[in-house]
mmCIF file of C-alpha atoms in Angstrom:
data_model
loop_
_atom_site.group_PDB
_atom_site.id
_atom_site.type_symbol
_atom_site.label_atom_id
_atom_site.label_comp_id
_atom_site.label_asym_id
_atom_site.label_seq_id
_atom_site.Cartn_x
_atom_site.Cartn_y
_atom_site.Cartn_z
ATOM 1 C CA UNK A 1 51.883 -178.766 58.047
ATOM 2 C CA UNK A 2 52.615 -175.009 57.703
ATOM 3 C CA UNK A 3 55.336 -175.349 55.120
ATOM 4 C CA UNK A 4 53.700 -177.665 53.054
ATOM 5 C CA UNK A 5 50.641 -175.276 53.061
ATOM 6 C CA UNK A 6 52.854 -172.163 52.112
ATOM 7 C CA UNK A 7 53.966 -174.274 48.897
ATOM 8 C CA UNK A 8 50.382 -175.227 47.883
ATOM 9 C CA UNK A 9 49.154 -171.465 48.239
ATOM 10 C CA UNK A 10 52.078 -169.963 46.096
ATOM 11 C CA UNK A 11 51.676 -172.748 43.236
ATOM 12 C CA UNK A 12 55.265 -174.089 44.104
ATOM 13 C CA UNK A 13 56.061 -177.771 43.968
ATOM 14 C CA UNK A 14 56.123 -179.812 46.869
ATOM 15 C CA UNK A 15 58.453 -182.708 46.229
ATOM 16 C CA UNK A 16 59.089 -184.250 49.604
ATOM 17 C CA UNK A 17 58.386 -187.612 49.997
ATOM 18 C CA UNK A 18 55.820 -188.364 52.960
ATOM 19 C CA UNK A 19 57.798 -191.174 54.429
ATOM 20 C CA UNK A 20 60.746 -189.429 54.383
ATOM 21 C CA UNK A 21 59.781 -186.306 56.008
ATOM 22 C CA UNK A 22 57.647 -188.237 58.672
ATOM 23 C CA UNK A 23 60.894 -190.457 59.245
ATOM 24 C CA UNK A 24 62.838 -186.852 59.928
ATOM 25 C CA UNK A 25 60.229 -185.327 62.151
ATOM 26 C CA UNK A 26 60.149 -188.271 64.116
ATOM 27 C CA UNK A 27 64.012 -188.472 64.477
ATOM 28 C CA UNK A 28 63.884 -184.760 65.265
ATOM 29 C CA UNK A 29 61.597 -185.285 68.080
ATOM 30 C CA UNK A 30 63.572 -188.078 69.797
ATOM 31 C CA UNK A 31 66.744 -186.204 69.334
ATOM 32 C CA UNK A 32 65.127 -182.720 71.127
ATOM 33 C CA UNK A 33 66.431 -182.134 74.517
ATOM 34 C CA UNK A 34 64.287 -182.686 77.330
ATOM 35 C CA UNK A 35 64.248 -178.898 78.107
ATOM 36 C CA UNK A 36 62.572 -178.274 75.199
ATOM 37 C CA UNK A 37 59.486 -180.549 75.936
ATOM 38 C CA UNK A 38 56.670 -179.085 77.494
ATOM 39 C CA UNK A 39 55.295 -180.586 80.730
ATOM 40 C CA UNK A 40 51.970 -182.726 80.586
ATOM 41 C CA UNK A 41 49.255 -180.258 81.477
ATOM 42 C CA UNK A 42 47.467 -181.206 84.966
ATOM 43 C CA UNK A 43 43.413 -181.400 84.414
ATOM 44 C CA UNK A 44 40.890 -179.804 85.964
ATOM 45 C CA UNK A 45 38.688 -182.151 87.989
ATOM 46 C CA UNK A 46 35.267 -181.941 90.025
ATOM 47 C CA UNK A 47 36.966 -181.688 92.872
ATOM 48 C CA UNK A 48 39.084 -178.789 91.864
ATOM 49 C CA UNK A 49 36.104 -176.928 90.466
ATOM 50 C CA UNK A 50 34.549 -177.492 93.790
ATOM 51 C CA UNK A 51 37.291 -176.113 95.811
ATOM 52 C CA UNK A 52 37.652 -173.144 93.477
ATOM 53 C CA UNK A 53 33.794 -172.322 93.640
ATOM 54 C CA UNK A 54 34.039 -170.524 97.136
ATOM 55 C CA UNK A 55 36.346 -168.295 96.432
ATOM 56 C CA UNK A 56 34.458 -166.840 93.378
ATOM 57 C CA UNK A 57 31.248 -164.424 94.131
ATOM 58 C CA UNK A 58 28.609 -165.559 91.953
ATOM 59 C CA UNK A 59 26.453 -162.180 92.434
ATOM 60 C CA UNK A 60 29.729 -160.402 91.077
ATOM 61 C CA UNK A 61 29.121 -159.865 87.507
ATOM 62 C CA UNK A 62 32.719 -160.879 86.142
ATOM 63 C CA UNK A 63 32.823 -163.891 88.700
ATOM 64 C CA UNK A 64 29.565 -165.138 87.599
ATOM 65 C CA UNK A 65 30.753 -165.034 84.066
ATOM 66 C CA UNK A 66 34.105 -166.769 84.845
ATOM 67 C CA UNK A 67 32.114 -169.425 86.774
ATOM 68 C CA UNK A 68 29.886 -170.012 84.036
ATOM 69 C CA UNK A 69 32.727 -170.395 81.475
ATOM 70 C CA UNK A 70 34.530 -172.691 83.988
ATOM 71 C CA UNK A 71 31.803 -175.045 84.363
ATOM 72 C CA UNK A 72 30.516 -175.058 80.634
ATOM 73 C CA UNK A 73 33.919 -175.719 79.248
ATOM 74 C CA UNK A 74 34.733 -178.449 81.412
ATOM 75 C CA UNK A 75 31.107 -180.245 80.904
ATOM 76 C CA UNK A 76 30.938 -179.677 77.130
ATOM 77 C CA UNK A 77 34.793 -180.651 76.790
ATOM 78 C CA UNK A 78 35.056 -177.035 74.685
ATOM 79 C CA UNK A 79 38.198 -175.278 73.857
ATOM 80 C CA UNK A 80 38.528 -171.955 75.943
ATOM 81 C CA UNK A 81 39.059 -169.791 73.097
ATOM 82 C CA UNK A 82 35.496 -170.952 71.833
ATOM 83 C CA UNK A 83 34.304 -168.928 75.136
ATOM 84 C CA UNK A 84 36.325 -166.380 75.766
ATOM 85 C CA UNK A 85 37.789 -163.537 73.351
ATOM 86 C CA UNK A 86 41.395 -163.182 72.577
ATOM 87 C CA UNK A 87 41.263 -159.577 73.341
ATOM 88 C CA UNK A 88 39.069 -156.802 74.041
ATOM 89 C CA UNK A 89 37.071 -155.443 71.001
ATOM 90 C CA UNK A 90 37.871 -158.430 69.064
ATOM 91 C CA UNK A 91 34.309 -159.538 69.115
ATOM 92 C CA UNK A 92 32.797 -160.922 65.756
ATOM 93 C CA UNK A 93 29.485 -162.181 65.614
ATOM 94 C CA UNK A 94 30.591 -164.455 62.528
ATOM 95 C CA UNK A 95 33.373 -166.139 64.871
ATOM 96 C CA UNK A 96 32.071 -165.883 68.429
ATOM 97 C CA UNK A 97 28.849 -167.264 70.086
ATOM 98 C CA UNK A 98 26.462 -165.044 71.600
ATOM 99 C CA UNK A 99 23.143 -165.668 73.976
ATOM 100 C CA UNK A 100 20.792 -166.008 71.037
ATOM 101 C CA UNK A 101 22.719 -169.145 69.994
ATOM 102 C CA UNK A 102 21.875 -170.820 73.170
ATOM 103 C CA UNK A 103 19.141 -173.278 72.978
ATOM 104 C CA UNK A 104 17.715 -176.337 74.751
ATOM 105 C CA UNK A 105 16.902 -179.651 73.391
ATOM 106 C CA UNK A 106 15.279 -182.968 74.333
ATOM 107 C CA UNK A 107 16.272 -186.311 73.540
ATOM 108 C CA UNK A 108 13.593 -189.239 73.080
ATOM 109 C CA UNK A 109 13.046 -189.786 77.014
ATOM 110 C CA UNK A 110 12.548 -186.258 77.420
ATOM 111 C CA UNK A 111 15.880 -185.285 79.100
ATOM 112 C CA UNK A 112 16.992 -181.877 78.621
ATOM 113 C CA UNK A 113 20.248 -181.044 76.897
ATOM 114 C CA UNK A 114 21.779 -177.543 76.692
ATOM 115 C CA UNK A 115 23.149 -176.592 73.384
ATOM 116 C CA UNK A 116 25.601 -173.427 72.817
ATOM 117 C CA UNK A 117 26.010 -173.285 68.691
ATOM 118 C CA UNK A 118 29.421 -171.913 67.832
ATOM 119 C CA UNK A 119 29.240 -169.994 64.290
ATOM 120 C CA UNK A 120 32.853 -170.831 63.492
ATOM 121 C CA UNK A 121 35.509 -173.311 65.246
ATOM 122 C CA UNK A 122 39.319 -174.344 64.495
ATOM 123 C CA UNK A 123 38.391 -177.303 62.775
ATOM 124 C CA UNK A 124 34.792 -176.119 61.245
ATOM 125 C CA UNK A 125 34.068 -173.091 59.128
ATOM 126 C CA UNK A 126 30.225 -174.123 59.269
ATOM 127 C CA UNK A 127 30.355 -173.864 63.180
ATOM 128 C CA UNK A 128 29.720 -176.731 65.944
ATOM 129 C CA UNK A 129 27.699 -177.192 68.672
ATOM 130 C CA UNK A 130 28.297 -177.545 72.788
ATOM 131 C CA UNK A 131 26.295 -179.588 74.398
ATOM 132 C CA UNK A 132 26.183 -180.260 78.329
ATOM 133 C CA UNK A 133 23.195 -181.348 80.934
ATOM 134 C CA UNK A 134 22.470 -180.503 84.606
ATOM 135 C CA UNK A 135 25.317 -182.199 86.910
ATOM 136 C CA UNK A 136 24.687 -182.711 90.470
ATOM 137 C CA UNK A 137 26.357 -180.781 93.408
ATOM 138 C CA UNK A 138 27.851 -177.355 93.211
ATOM 139 C CA UNK A 139 29.221 -177.448 89.924
ATOM 140 C CA UNK A 140 26.245 -177.580 87.582
ATOM 141 C CA UNK A 141 27.073 -175.891 84.435
ATOM 142 C CA UNK A 142 22.956 -175.293 83.815
ATOM 143 C CA UNK A 143 22.941 -173.045 87.080
ATOM 144 C CA UNK A 144 26.332 -171.347 86.436
ATOM 145 C CA UNK A 145 25.219 -170.521 83.209
ATOM 146 C CA UNK A 146 21.542 -169.378 84.256
ATOM 147 C CA UNK A 147 23.234 -167.599 86.834
ATOM 148 C CA UNK A 148 25.306 -165.652 84.562
ATOM 149 C CA UNK A 149 22.415 -164.801 82.817
ATOM 150 C CA UNK A 150 20.575 -163.654 85.805
ATOM 151 C CA UNK A 151 23.334 -161.286 86.827
ATOM 152 C CA UNK A 152 24.502 -160.134 83.619
ATOM 153 C CA UNK A 153 21.470 -160.112 81.436
ATOM 154 C CA UNK A 154 23.596 -160.659 77.982
ATOM 155 C CA UNK A 155 21.690 -159.550 75.013
ATOM 156 C CA UNK A 156 21.035 -161.829 72.025
ATOM 157 C CA UNK A 157 23.908 -159.857 69.645
ATOM 158 C CA UNK A 158 26.312 -159.524 72.810
ATOM 159 C CA UNK A 159 29.382 -161.999 73.468
ATOM 160 C CA UNK A 160 27.401 -164.897 75.680
ATOM 161 C CA UNK A 161 29.805 -164.438 78.534
ATOM 162 C CA UNK A 162 30.189 -160.809 78.562
ATOM 163 C CA UNK A 163 29.471 -159.183 81.704
ATOM 164 C CA UNK A 164 28.379 -155.865 83.365
ATOM 165 C CA UNK A 165 30.794 -153.523 84.681
ATOM 166 C CA UNK A 166 28.752 -151.096 87.354
ATOM 167 C CA UNK A 167 29.870 -147.737 87.930
ATOM 168 C CA UNK A 168 32.638 -147.790 84.993
ATOM 169 C CA UNK A 169 31.683 -146.168 81.423
ATOM 170 C CA UNK A 170 34.716 -147.633 79.744
ATOM 171 C CA UNK A 171 33.638 -151.276 80.007
ATOM 172 C CA UNK A 172 31.955 -151.033 76.748
ATOM 173 C CA UNK A 173 28.541 -150.091 75.449
ATOM 174 C CA UNK A 174 26.213 -149.522 78.565
ATOM 175 C CA UNK A 175 28.991 -150.148 80.841
ATOM 176 C CA UNK A 176 29.335 -153.812 79.694
ATOM 177 C CA UNK A 177 32.888 -155.955 79.310
ATOM 178 C CA UNK A 178 33.954 -158.754 77.149
ATOM 179 C CA UNK A 179 35.440 -161.706 79.019
ATOM 180 C CA UNK A 180 38.920 -162.153 77.637
ATOM 181 C CA UNK A 181 41.293 -165.172 77.863
ATOM 182 C CA UNK A 182 43.687 -163.111 79.587
ATOM 183 C CA UNK A 183 41.038 -161.659 82.497
ATOM 184 C CA UNK A 184 39.614 -165.288 82.613
ATOM 185 C CA UNK A 185 43.148 -166.746 83.377
ATOM 186 C CA UNK A 186 44.134 -164.109 85.910
ATOM 187 C CA UNK A 187 40.640 -164.161 88.149
ATOM 188 C CA UNK A 188 40.842 -168.280 88.155
ATOM 189 C CA UNK A 189 44.367 -168.177 89.347
ATOM 190 C CA UNK A 190 43.727 -165.610 91.640
ATOM 191 C CA UNK A 191 40.699 -167.787 93.173
ATOM 192 C CA UNK A 192 43.120 -170.838 92.892
ATOM 193 C CA UNK A 193 45.571 -169.360 95.035
ATOM 194 C CA UNK A 194 43.007 -168.367 97.542
ATOM 195 C CA UNK A 195 41.873 -172.140 97.747
ATOM 196 C CA UNK A 196 45.309 -172.873 98.082
ATOM 197 C CA UNK A 197 45.173 -174.784 94.730
ATOM 198 C CA UNK A 198 47.965 -174.846 91.879
ATOM 199 C CA UNK A 199 46.750 -172.483 88.783
ATOM 200 C CA UNK A 200 46.276 -174.634 85.964
ATOM 201 C CA UNK A 201 46.313 -173.975 82.078
ATOM 202 C CA UNK A 202 43.293 -172.745 79.985
ATOM 203 C CA UNK A 203 43.666 -176.097 77.601
ATOM 204 C CA UNK A 204 43.224 -178.401 81.132
ATOM 205 C CA UNK A 205 39.455 -177.563 81.102
ATOM 206 C CA UNK A 206 39.156 -179.394 78.037
ATOM 207 C CA UNK A 207 41.680 -182.268 78.961
ATOM 208 C CA UNK A 208 39.513 -182.382 82.547
ATOM 209 C CA UNK A 209 36.283 -182.642 80.870
ATOM 210 C CA UNK A 210 37.665 -185.518 78.580
ATOM 211 C CA UNK A 211 39.056 -187.330 81.873
ATOM 212 C CA UNK A 212 35.737 -186.986 83.520
ATOM 213 C CA UNK A 213 33.617 -188.675 81.068
ATOM 214 C CA UNK A 214 36.275 -191.380 80.477
ATOM 215 C CA UNK A 215 36.009 -192.155 84.140
ATOM 216 C CA UNK A 216 32.637 -192.547 84.239
ATOM 217 C CA UNK A 217 32.905 -195.246 81.592
ATOM 218 C CA UNK A 218 31.583 -193.411 78.748
ATOM 219 C CA UNK A 219 32.795 -195.416 75.661
ATOM 220 C CA UNK A 220 35.940 -193.839 73.873
ATOM 221 C CA UNK A 221 34.171 -193.243 70.855
ATOM 222 C CA UNK A 222 31.376 -191.211 72.453
ATOM 223 C CA UNK A 223 33.637 -189.037 74.207
ATOM 224 C CA UNK A 224 35.561 -188.483 71.173
ATOM 225 C CA UNK A 225 32.361 -187.331 69.300
ATOM 226 C CA UNK A 226 31.620 -185.143 72.637
ATOM 227 C CA UNK A 227 35.098 -183.422 72.214
ATOM 228 C CA UNK A 228 34.735 -183.086 68.498
ATOM 229 C CA UNK A 229 38.143 -184.421 68.015
ATOM 230 C CA UNK A 230 38.677 -184.636 63.937
ATOM 231 C CA UNK A 231 41.726 -186.412 64.476
ATOM 232 C CA UNK A 232 43.814 -189.448 66.189
ATOM 233 C CA UNK A 233 45.404 -186.779 68.616
ATOM 234 C CA UNK A 234 42.631 -187.673 70.894
ATOM 235 C CA UNK A 235 44.596 -190.984 71.627
ATOM 236 C CA UNK A 236 46.955 -188.929 73.994
ATOM 237 C CA UNK A 237 44.208 -188.807 76.702
ATOM 238 C CA UNK A 238 43.939 -192.806 76.654
ATOM 239 C CA UNK A 239 47.658 -193.487 77.116
ATOM 240 C CA UNK A 240 48.729 -190.796 79.813
ATOM 241 C CA UNK A 241 46.278 -191.589 82.435
ATOM 242 C CA UNK A 242 46.540 -194.963 84.725
ATOM 243 C CA UNK A 243 42.743 -194.454 86.319
ATOM 244 C CA UNK A 244 41.416 -194.408 82.688
ATOM 245 C CA UNK A 245 43.596 -197.632 81.730
ATOM 246 C CA UNK A 246 42.944 -199.803 84.861
ATOM 247 C CA UNK A 247 39.655 -201.246 83.767
ATOM 248 C CA UNK A 248 41.190 -202.107 80.791
ATOM 249 C CA UNK A 249 44.216 -203.789 82.100
ATOM 250 C CA UNK A 250 42.142 -206.434 84.130
ATOM 251 C CA UNK A 251 41.847 -210.054 82.667
ATOM 252 C CA UNK A 252 39.177 -209.451 80.173
ATOM 253 C CA UNK A 253 40.002 -209.798 76.778
ATOM 254 C CA UNK A 254 36.701 -208.267 75.302
ATOM 255 C CA UNK A 255 37.817 -205.119 77.138
ATOM 256 C CA UNK A 256 41.450 -205.224 76.271
ATOM 257 C CA UNK A 257 40.475 -205.237 72.833
ATOM 258 C CA UNK A 258 38.227 -202.612 73.068
ATOM 259 C CA UNK A 259 41.047 -200.352 74.668
ATOM 260 C CA UNK A 260 43.436 -201.727 72.005
ATOM 261 C CA UNK A 261 41.018 -200.449 68.936
ATOM 262 C CA UNK A 262 41.381 -196.699 70.104
ATOM 263 C CA UNK A 263 44.945 -196.707 71.650
ATOM 264 C CA UNK A 264 46.959 -198.682 69.314
ATOM 265 C CA UNK A 265 48.786 -196.355 66.540
ATOM 266 C CA UNK A 266 47.303 -197.023 63.423
ATOM 267 C CA UNK A 267 48.582 -199.841 60.718
ATOM 268 C CA UNK A 268 51.290 -198.102 58.483
#
């Protein structure tokens, strides 16, 4: 909590009882009016991405970068801020990933896995890896990343999804421009409207990637590891979506036990 952290940083005693504080917070949450609650964000889906694809020109430098971010973020269950920058000129190689941090690995059966190393993340000061593989159809993240590289030719020390800006000298060194969250979301929203789709939030990519793997039947703990969750906040994805719950609501006690182990609140 921010208030407790302030006390610790400034050497001020923190005398609140945890159980008492938890009870107060739960009570405040229940009393909060519905107008103050944020509605659930709809997830991106394979179908949504497929519908967006025709409305992006993958030969266009910015569109190639945008499509790369869309597909990689979805299939790697990434936070959007891990692939785009908060604003122009904010690039820091100690904070943001570059093309030099992209590599491929192979498992013991020879299957290729693409890896993007993040030097630092929201939860890890030492960095984490985003992992993804080839996918069937037109929304393959590997094909999207390779197309971005072919169109934009990012240097090893540039932001991974920076893009060329032909005919303009103000787009950074050598006519390049960083892809920011604002410009990314604006372009995706434009494409969504052209496809007659409702524009979605940036975090909907992470939600959508999570649900995609769950709907494939990937075990909960594996998806949790893929999404790099450090807390039980992951459980919200289990309790909100009927499609995921359906297989675990059948008359199969062993499956129900598996679900309950992940979805039920911890014993206090």
